[in-house]
Short mmCIF file of C-alpha atoms in Angstrom, two decimals:
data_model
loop_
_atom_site.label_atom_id
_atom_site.label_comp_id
_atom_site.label_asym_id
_atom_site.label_seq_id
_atom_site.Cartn_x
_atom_site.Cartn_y
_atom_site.Cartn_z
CA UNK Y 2 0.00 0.00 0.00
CA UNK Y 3 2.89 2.35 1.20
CA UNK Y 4 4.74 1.60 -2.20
CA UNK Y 5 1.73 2.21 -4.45
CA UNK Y 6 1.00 5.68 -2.89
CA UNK Y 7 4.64 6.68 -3.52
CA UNK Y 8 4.35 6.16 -6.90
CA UNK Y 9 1.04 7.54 -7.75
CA UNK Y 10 1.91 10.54 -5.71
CA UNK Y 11 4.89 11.26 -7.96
CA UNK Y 12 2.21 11.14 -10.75
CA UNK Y 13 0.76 14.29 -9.53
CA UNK Y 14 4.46 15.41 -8.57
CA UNK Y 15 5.58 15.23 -12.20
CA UNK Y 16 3.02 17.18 -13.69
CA UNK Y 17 3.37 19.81 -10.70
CA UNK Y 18 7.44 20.36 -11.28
CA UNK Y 19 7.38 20.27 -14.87
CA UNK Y 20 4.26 21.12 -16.04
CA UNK Y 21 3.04 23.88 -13.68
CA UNK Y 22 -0.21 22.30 -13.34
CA UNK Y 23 -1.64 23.54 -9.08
CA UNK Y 24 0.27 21.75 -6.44
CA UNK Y 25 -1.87 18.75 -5.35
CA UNK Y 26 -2.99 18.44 -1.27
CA UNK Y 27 -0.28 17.17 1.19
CA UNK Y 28 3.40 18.14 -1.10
CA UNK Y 29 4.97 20.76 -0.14
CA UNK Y 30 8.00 22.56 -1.97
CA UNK Y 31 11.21 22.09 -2.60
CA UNK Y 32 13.36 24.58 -3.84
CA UNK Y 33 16.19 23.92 -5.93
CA UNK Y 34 19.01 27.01 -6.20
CA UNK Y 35 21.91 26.53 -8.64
CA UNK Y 36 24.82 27.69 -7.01
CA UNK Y 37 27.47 25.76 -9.35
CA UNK Y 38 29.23 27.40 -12.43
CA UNK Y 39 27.22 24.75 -14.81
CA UNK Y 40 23.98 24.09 -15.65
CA UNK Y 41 22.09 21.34 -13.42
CA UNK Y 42 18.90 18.76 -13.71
CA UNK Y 43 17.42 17.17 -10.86
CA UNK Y 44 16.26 13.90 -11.01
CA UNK Y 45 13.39 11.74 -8.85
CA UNK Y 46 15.05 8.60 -7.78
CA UNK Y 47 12.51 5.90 -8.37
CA UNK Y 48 12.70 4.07 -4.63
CA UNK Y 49 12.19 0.14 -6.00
CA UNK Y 50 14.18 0.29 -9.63
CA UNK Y 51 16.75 3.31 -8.78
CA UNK Y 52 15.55 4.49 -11.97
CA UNK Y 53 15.88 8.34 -12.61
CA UNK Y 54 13.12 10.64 -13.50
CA UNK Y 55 13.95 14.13 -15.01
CA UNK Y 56 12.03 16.61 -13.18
CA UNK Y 57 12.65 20.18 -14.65
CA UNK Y 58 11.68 20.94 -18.43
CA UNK Y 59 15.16 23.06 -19.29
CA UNK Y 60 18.13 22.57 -16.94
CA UNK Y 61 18.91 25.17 -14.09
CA UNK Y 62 21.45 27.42 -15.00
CA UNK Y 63 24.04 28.92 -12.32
CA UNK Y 64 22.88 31.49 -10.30
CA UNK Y 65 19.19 30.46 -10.75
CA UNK Y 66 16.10 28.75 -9.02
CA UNK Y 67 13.43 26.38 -9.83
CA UNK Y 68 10.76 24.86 -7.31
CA UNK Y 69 9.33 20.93 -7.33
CA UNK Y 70 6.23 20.29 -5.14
CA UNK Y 71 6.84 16.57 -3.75
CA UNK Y 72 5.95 14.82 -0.22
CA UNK Y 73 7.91 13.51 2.65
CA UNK Y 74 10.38 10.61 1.52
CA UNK Y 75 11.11 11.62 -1.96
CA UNK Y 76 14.37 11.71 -2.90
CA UNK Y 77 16.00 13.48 -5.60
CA UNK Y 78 19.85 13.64 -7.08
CA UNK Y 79 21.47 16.35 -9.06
CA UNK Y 80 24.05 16.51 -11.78
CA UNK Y 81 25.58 18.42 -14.50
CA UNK Y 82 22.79 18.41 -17.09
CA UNK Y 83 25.10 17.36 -20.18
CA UNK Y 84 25.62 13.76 -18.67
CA UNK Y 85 22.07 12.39 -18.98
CA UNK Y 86 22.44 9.36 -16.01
CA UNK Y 87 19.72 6.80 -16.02
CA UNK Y 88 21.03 5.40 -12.65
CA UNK Y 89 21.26 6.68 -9.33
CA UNK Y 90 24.70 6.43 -8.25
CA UNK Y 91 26.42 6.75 -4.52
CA UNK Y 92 28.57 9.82 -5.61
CA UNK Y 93 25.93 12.32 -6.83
CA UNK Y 94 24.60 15.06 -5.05
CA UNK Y 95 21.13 14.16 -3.14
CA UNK Y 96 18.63 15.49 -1.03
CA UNK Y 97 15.50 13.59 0.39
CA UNK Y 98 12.45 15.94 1.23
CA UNK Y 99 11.89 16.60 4.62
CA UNK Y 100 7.76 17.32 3.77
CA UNK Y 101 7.97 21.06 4.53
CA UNK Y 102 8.95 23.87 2.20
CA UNK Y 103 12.92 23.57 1.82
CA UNK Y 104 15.52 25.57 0.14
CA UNK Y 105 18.13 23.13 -1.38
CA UNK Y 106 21.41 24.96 -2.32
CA UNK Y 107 23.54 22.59 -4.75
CA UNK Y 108 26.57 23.57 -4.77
CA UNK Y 109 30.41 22.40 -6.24
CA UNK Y 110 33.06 20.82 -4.19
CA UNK Y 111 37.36 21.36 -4.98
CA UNK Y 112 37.16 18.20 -6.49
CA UNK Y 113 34.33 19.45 -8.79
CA UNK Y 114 31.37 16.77 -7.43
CA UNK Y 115 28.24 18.25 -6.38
CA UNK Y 116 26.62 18.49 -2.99
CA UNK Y 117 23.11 19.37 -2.32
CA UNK Y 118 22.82 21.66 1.31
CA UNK Y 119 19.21 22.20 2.86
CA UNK Y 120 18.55 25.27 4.55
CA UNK Y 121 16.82 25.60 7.15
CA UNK Y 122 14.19 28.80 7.96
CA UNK Y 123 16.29 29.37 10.98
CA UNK Y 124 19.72 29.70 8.38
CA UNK Y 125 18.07 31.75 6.12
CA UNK Y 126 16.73 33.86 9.23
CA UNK Y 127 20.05 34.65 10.49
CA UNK Y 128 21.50 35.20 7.31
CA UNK Y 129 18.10 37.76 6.20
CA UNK Y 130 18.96 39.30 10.29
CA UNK Y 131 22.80 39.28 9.23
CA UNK Y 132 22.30 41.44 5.82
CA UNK Y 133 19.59 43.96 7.62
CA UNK Y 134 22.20 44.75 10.28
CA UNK Y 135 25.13 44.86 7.69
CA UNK Y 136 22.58 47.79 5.54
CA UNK Y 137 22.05 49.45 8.66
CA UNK Y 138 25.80 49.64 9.90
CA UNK Y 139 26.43 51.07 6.37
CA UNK Y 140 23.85 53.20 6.49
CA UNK Y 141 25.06 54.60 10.45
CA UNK Y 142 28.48 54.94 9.02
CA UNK Y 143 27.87 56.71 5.26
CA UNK Y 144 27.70 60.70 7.05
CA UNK Y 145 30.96 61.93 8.81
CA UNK Y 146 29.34 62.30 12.26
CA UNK Y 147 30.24 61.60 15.92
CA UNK Y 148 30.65 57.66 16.83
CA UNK Y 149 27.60 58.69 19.50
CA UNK Y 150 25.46 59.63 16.47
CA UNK Y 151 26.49 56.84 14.35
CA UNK Y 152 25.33 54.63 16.94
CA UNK Y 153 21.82 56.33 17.79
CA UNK Y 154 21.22 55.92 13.77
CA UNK Y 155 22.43 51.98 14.08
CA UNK Y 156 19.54 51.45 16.85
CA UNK Y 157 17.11 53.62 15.26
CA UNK Y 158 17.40 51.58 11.87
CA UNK Y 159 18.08 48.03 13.96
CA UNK Y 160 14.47 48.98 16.12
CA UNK Y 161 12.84 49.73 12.81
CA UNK Y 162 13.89 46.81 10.84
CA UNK Y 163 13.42 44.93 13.48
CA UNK Y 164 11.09 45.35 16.58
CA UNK Y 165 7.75 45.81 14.52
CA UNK Y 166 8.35 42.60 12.50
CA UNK Y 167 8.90 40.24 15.94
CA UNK Y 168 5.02 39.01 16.73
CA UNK Y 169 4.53 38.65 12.80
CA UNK Y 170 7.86 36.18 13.21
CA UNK Y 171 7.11 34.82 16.22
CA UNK Y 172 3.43 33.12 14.84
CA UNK Y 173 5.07 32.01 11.49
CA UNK Y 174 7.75 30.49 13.81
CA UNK Y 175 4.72 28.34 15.70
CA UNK Y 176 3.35 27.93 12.31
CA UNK Y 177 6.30 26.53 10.64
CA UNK Y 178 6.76 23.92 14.10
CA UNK Y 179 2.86 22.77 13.79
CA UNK Y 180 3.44 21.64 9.90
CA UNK Y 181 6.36 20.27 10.80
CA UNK Y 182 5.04 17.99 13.46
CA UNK Y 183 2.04 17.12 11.09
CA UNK Y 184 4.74 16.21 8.36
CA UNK Y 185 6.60 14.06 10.93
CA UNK Y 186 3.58 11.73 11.85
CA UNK Y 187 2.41 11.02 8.48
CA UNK Y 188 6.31 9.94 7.43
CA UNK Y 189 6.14 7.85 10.24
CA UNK Y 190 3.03 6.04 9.17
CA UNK Y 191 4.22 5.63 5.96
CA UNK Y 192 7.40 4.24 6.50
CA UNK Y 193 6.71 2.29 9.49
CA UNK Y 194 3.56 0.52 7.66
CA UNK Y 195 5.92 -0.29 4.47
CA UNK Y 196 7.81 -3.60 5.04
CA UNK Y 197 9.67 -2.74 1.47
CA UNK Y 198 10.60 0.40 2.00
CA UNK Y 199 14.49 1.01 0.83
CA UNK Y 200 16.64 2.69 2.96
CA UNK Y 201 17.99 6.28 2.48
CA UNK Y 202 21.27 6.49 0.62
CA UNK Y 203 24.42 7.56 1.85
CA UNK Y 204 26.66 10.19 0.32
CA UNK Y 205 30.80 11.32 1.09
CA UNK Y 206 30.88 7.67 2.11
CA UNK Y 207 34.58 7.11 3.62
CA UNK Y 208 36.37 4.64 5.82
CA UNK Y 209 37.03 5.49 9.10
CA UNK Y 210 39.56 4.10 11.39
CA UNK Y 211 39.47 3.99 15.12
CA UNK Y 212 42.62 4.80 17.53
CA UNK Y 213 42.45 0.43 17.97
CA UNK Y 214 42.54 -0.31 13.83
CA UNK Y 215 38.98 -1.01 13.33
CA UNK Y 216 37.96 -0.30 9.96
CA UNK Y 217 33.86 1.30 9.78
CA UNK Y 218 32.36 2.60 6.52
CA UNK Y 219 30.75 6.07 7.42
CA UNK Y 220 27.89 7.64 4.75
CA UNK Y 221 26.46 10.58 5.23
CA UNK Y 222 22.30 10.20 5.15
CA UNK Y 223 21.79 13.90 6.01
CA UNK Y 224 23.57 17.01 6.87
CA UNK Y 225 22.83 20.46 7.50
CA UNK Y 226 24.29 23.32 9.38
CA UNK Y 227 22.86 21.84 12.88
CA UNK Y 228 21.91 18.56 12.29
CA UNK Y 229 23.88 15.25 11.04
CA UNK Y 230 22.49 12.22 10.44
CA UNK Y 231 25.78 9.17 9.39
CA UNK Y 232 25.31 5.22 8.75
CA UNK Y 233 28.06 3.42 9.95
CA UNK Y 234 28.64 -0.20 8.64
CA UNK Y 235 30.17 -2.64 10.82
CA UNK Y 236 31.08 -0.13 13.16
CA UNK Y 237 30.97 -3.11 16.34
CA UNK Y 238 32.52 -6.48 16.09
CA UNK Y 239 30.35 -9.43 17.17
CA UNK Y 240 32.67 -9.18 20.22
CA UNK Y 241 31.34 -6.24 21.73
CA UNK Y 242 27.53 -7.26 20.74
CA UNK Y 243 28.23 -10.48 23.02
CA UNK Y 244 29.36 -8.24 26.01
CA UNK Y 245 26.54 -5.69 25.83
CA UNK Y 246 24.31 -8.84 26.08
CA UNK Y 247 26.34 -10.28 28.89
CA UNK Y 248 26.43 -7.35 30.89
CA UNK Y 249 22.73 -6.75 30.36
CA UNK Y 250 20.42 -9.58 29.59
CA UNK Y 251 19.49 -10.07 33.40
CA UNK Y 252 18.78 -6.50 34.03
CA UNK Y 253 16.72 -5.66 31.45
CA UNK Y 254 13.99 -3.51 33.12
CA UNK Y 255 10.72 -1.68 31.55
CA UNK Y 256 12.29 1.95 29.83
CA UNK Y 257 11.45 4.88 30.89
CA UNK Y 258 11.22 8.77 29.94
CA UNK Y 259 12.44 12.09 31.15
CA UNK Y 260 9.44 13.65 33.28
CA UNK Y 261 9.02 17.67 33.41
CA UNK Y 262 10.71 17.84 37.01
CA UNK Y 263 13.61 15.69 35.85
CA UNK Y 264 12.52 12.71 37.14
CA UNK Y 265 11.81 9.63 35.23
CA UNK Y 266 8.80 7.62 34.11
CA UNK Y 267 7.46 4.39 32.36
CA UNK Y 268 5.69 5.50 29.10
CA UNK Y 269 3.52 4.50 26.41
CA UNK Y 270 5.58 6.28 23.87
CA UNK Y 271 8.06 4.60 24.26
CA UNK Y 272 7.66 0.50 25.02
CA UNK Y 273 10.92 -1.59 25.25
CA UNK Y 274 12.89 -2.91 28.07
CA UNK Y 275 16.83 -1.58 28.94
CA UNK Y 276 19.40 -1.90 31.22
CA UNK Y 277 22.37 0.61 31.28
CA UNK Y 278 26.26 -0.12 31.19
CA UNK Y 279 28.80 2.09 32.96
CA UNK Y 280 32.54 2.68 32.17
CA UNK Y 281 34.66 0.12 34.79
CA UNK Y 282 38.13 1.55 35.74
CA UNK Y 283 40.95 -0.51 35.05
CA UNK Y 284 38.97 -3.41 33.66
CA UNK Y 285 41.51 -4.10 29.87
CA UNK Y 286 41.43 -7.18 27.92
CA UNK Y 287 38.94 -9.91 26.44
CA UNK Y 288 37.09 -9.90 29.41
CA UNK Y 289 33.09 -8.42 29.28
CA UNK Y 290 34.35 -4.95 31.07
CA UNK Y 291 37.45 -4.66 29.25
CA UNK Y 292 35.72 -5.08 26.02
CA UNK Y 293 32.76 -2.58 26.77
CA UNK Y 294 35.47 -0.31 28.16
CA UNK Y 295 37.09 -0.48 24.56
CA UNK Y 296 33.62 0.07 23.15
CA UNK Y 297 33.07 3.19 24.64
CA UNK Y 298 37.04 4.46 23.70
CA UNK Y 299 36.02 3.75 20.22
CA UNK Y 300 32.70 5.71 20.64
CA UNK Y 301 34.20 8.82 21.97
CA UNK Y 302 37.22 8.57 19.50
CA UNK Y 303 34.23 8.94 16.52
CA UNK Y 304 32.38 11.82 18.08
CA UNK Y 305 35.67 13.71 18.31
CA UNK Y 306 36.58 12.87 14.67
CA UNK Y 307 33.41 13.47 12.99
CA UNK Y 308 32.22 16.90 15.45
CA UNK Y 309 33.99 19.87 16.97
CA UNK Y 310 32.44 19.02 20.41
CA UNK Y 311 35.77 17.70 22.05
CA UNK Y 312 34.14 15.03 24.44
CA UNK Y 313 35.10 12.85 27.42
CA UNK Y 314 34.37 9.73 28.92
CA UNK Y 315 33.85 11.55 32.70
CA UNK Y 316 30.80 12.45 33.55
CA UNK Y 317 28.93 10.40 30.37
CA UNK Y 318 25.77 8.74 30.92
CA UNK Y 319 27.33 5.19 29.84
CA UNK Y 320 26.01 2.99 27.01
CA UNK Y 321 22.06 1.90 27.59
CA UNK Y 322 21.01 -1.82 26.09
CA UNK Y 323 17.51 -1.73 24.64
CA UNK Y 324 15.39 -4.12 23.80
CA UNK Y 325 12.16 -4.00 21.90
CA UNK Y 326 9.46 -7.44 21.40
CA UNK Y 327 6.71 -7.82 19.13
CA UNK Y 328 4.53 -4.58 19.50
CA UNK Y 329 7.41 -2.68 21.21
CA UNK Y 330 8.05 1.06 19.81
CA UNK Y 331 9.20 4.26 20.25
CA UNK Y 332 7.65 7.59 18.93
CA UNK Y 333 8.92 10.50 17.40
CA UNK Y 334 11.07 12.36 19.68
CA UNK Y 335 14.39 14.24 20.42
CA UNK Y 336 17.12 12.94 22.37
CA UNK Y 337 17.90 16.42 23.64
CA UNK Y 338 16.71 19.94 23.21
CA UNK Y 339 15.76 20.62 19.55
CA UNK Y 340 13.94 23.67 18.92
CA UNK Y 341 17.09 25.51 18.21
CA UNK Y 342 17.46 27.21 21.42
CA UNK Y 343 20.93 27.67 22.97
CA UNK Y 344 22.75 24.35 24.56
CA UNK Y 345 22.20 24.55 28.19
CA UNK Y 346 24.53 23.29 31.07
CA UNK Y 347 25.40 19.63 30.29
CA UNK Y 348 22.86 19.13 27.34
CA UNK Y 349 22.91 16.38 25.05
CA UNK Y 350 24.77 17.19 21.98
CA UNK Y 351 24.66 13.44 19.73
CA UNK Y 352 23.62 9.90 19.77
CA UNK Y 353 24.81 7.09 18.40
CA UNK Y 354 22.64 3.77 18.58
CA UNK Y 355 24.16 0.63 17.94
CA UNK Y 356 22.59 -2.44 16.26
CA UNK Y 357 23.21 -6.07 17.42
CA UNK Y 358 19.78 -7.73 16.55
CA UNK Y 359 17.52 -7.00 14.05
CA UNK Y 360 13.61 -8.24 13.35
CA UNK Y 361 13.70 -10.43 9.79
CA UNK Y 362 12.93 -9.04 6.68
CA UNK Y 363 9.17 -7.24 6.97
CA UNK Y 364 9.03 -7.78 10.78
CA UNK Y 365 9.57 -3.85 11.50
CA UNK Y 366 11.73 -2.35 13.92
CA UNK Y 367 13.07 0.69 11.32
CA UNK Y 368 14.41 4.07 12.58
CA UNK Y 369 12.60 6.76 10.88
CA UNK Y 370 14.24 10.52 11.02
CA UNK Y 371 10.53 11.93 10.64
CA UNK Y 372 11.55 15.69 9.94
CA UNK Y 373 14.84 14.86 7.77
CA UNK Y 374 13.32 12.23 5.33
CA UNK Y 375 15.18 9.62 6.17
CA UNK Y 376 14.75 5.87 7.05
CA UNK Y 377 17.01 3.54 8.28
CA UNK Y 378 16.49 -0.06 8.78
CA UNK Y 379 19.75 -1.04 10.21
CA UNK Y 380 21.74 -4.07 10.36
CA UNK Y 381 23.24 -6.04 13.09
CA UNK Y 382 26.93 -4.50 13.99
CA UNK Y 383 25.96 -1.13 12.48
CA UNK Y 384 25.19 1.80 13.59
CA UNK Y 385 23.45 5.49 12.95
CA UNK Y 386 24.83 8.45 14.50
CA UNK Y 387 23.42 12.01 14.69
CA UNK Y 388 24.56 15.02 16.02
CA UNK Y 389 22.38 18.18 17.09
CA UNK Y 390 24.72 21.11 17.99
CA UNK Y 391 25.08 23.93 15.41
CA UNK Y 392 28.38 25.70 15.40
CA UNK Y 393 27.30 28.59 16.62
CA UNK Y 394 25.99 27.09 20.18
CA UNK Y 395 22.66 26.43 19.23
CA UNK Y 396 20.56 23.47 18.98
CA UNK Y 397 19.07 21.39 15.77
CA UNK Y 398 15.68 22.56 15.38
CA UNK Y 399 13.67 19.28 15.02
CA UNK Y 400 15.67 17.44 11.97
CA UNK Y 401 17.03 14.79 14.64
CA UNK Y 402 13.73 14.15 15.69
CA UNK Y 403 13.53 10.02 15.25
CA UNK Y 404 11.19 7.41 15.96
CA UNK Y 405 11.18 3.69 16.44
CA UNK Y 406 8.69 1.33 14.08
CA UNK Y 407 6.37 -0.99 15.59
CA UNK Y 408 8.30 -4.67 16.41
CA UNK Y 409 5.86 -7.11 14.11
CA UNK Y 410 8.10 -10.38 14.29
CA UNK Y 411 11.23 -11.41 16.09
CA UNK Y 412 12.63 -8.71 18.47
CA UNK Y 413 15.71 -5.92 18.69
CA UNK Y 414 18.65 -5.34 20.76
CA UNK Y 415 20.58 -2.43 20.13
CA UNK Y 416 22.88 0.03 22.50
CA UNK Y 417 22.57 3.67 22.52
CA UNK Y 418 25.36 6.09 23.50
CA UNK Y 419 24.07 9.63 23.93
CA UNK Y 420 26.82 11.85 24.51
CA UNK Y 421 26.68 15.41 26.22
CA UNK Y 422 28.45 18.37 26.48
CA UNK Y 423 29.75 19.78 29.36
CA UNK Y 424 29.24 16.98 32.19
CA UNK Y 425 32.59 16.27 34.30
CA UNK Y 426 33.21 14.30 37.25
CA UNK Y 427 32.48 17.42 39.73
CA UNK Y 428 29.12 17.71 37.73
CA UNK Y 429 28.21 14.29 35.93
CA UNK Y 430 25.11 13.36 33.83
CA UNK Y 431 22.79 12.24 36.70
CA UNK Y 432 22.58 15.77 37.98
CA UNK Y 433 21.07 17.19 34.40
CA UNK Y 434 18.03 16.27 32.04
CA UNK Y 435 18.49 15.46 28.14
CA UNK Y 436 18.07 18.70 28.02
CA UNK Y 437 20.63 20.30 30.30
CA UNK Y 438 18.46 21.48 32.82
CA UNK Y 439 19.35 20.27 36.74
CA UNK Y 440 17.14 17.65 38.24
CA UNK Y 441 15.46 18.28 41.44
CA UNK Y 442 17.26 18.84 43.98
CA UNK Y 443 20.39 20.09 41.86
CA UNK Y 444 18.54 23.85 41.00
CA UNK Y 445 20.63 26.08 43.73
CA UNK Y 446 23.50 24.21 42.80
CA UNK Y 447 22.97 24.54 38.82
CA UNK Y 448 22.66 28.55 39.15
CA UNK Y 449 25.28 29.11 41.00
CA UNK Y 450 27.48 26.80 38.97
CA UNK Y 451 26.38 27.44 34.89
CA UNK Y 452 25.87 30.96 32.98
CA UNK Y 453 24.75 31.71 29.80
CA UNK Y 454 26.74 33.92 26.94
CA UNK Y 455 25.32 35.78 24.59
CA UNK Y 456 26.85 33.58 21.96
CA UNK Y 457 24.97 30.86 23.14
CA UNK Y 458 27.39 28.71 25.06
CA UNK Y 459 27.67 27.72 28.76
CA UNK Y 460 30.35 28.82 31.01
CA UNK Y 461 31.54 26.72 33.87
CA UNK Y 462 32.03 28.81 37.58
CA UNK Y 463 35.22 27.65 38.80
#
């Protein structure tokens, strides 16, 4: 059913981007801006045959846009228009719609390849705020006058560019969130209730190699200025799958969820059972410790290679074992804070979750990136990592937000790492929610200890 509704949607899709015929109910649009010196096509990739589907009339030349109306899940490559592919291949450029109104930037690399960067409403926000305050610093400084002056006219222009617009940017703000989350839960019902559906393909695929010598395949399934989504194949040995189940299979316990006072709490969104794994000092070798100590070396030597966050083990939460039955699921939600508001105290920052069984073929248990467009249905000694901290101190805005599909047949065990910034021994992760915030009992002790910046970023009090 899913599969049959994909392709008779991109009937109505087709005549929509080429044609100019009204966009039909439920797309939403994708815009395409040519920022490579040649002229580009975009292609639909068709998701059972790989098949390419033109999907402009005349190719886009540089410096010029063009806008598709498609849905959630529908991915697209672009190329140079003189080479004509009929494949989809792992190098080109690629973007899978997130099912609200996008601004795709395809750009050229040194190398010459392509790469397709979505922009967020938040980037293009700043950048809008960034060239209003450059015209009015220009404007402040064009008349010889006093530095006092120059700076009256900077406010006066600032306030009126400014101040008047904030309520009218504040509701399309809320408005933008509430499509968003309506976008998010029909992607999850379609992917979840599709036993054939493919998962999203990986791009700048490379091999990385840990501090130890293991060898892990790393594809990029989404990127964007705050948010990172990577597939990582064969990123555990069999080895360390056989110690998280050691150390765990006894203490599996009911999971539970992060309650508004910090506490915790058994949930119906999220049904599965887990049992948590900390670091043991001094514990080397073959032996179950000394093997999950290794485990979590090797996690913490990725984050630091693939972010800027510069993380360590002390004060981590530790890896948690999950494991989900028949019926078992978990549904869309954020690890940490994600409505790009600053990263507070000792926040989450990434997550990396670790598969060691998988439900057959059809029996569910996918990870669907609801707001990002991508689906995942991972394999056993894989992984998926995703990282939520922009670079200027501010968090993902939703595009991490990530569900669990319904368990219909066998079960899942995975491990999840989720990593945050700013913990230490003094103040470790028990102290804080996902979010950063202190737990009860820890809020005298939090003010005194954590400060905001203007930039964004928290300060530690000595």
């Amino acid at each position: 059913m899913g599969r049959s509704f994909l392709v008779n949607s991109f009937a109505v899709l087709s005549l929509t981007g080429v044609f100019g015929v009204a966009a039909p109910p439920g797309s939403s649009l994708m815009n395409i801006i040519n920022e490579t010196p040649a002229p580009i096509q975009a292609y639909w990739v068709h998701p059972v045959t790989g098949e390419l589907v033109v999907q402009m009339e005349a190719p886009l030349r540089p410096g010029r846009k063009n806008s598709i109306n498609t849905y959630p899940t529908h991915t697209f490559v672009f190329v140079r228009a003189d080479l004509n592919p009929s494949k989809d291949t792992p190098d080109m450029a690629r973007h899978s719609h997130t099912g609200t109104e996008e601004q795709i930037y395809v750009s050229a690399r040194e190398d010459g390849s392509f790469v397709a960067t979505m922009k967020t409403s938040r980037d293009l926000a700043a950048e809008e705020v960034a060239r209003r305050l450059a015209r009015c610093e220009a404007e402040a400084n064009s008349t010889s006058i006093a530095a006092e002056q120059r700076l009256e006219r900077y406010k006066a222009c600032a306030t009126s560019e400014f101040v008047s617009k904030v309520d009218t940017l504040v509701e399309n703000l809320e408005l933008h969130r509430g499509i968003s989350r309506a976008s998010s839960n029909l992607y999850r019902n379609y992917t979840c209730a599709d036993p054939e559906m493919e998962q999203t393909s990986t791009t700048d695929n490379v091999i990385w190699v840990s501090k130890s010598g293991h060898r892990v395949g790393v594809g990029t399934l989404f990127n964007s200025s705050h948010a990172t989504i990577r597939y990582n194949k064969g990123f555990l040995t069999q080895r360390e799958c056989d110690a998280i189940k050691d150390s765990t299979a006894k203490r599996l316990r009911r999971a539970t969820t992060a309650t508004a006072d910090g506490g915790d709490q058994v949930s119906f969104s999220r049904r599965a059972d887990q049992a948590s794994i900390s670091y043991t000092q001094g514990a080397e070798g073959d032996t179950t410790d000394g093997v999950l100590n290794g485990l979590m070396d090797k996690l913490f030597d990725y984050v630091n290679y693939f972010t800027d966050y510069d993380l360590s083990l002390d004060g981590q939460e530790g890896i948690t074992a999950i494991r989900y039955l028949v019926s078992d699921e978990y549904h869309p939600h954020c690890d940490g804070a994600c409505e790009g508001e600053r990263h507070i105290g000792t926040g989450r920052v990434a997550t990396m979750v670790m598969y060691c069984e998988m439900p057959p073929e059809g029996g569910g248990g996918g990870t669907t990136f609801t707001r990002a467009g991508v689906f995942t249905k991972g394999k056993p000694l894989d992984s998926v990592f995703f990282s939520y901290l922009g670079p200027d101190g501010r968090m993902d805005d939703g595009l991490t937000e990530h569900s669990g599909c319904p368990i219909t047949e066998g079960s899942k065990y995975i491990a999840t790492m989720w990593f945050r910034k700013g913990v230490s021994s003094a103040w470790p992760w028990t102290k804080s929610d996902p979010q950063g915030y202190p737990k009860k009992g820890y809020e005298a002790a939090w003010e005194k200890r954590w400060s905001l910046l203007e930039d964004g970023k928290s300060i530690l009090y000595a």
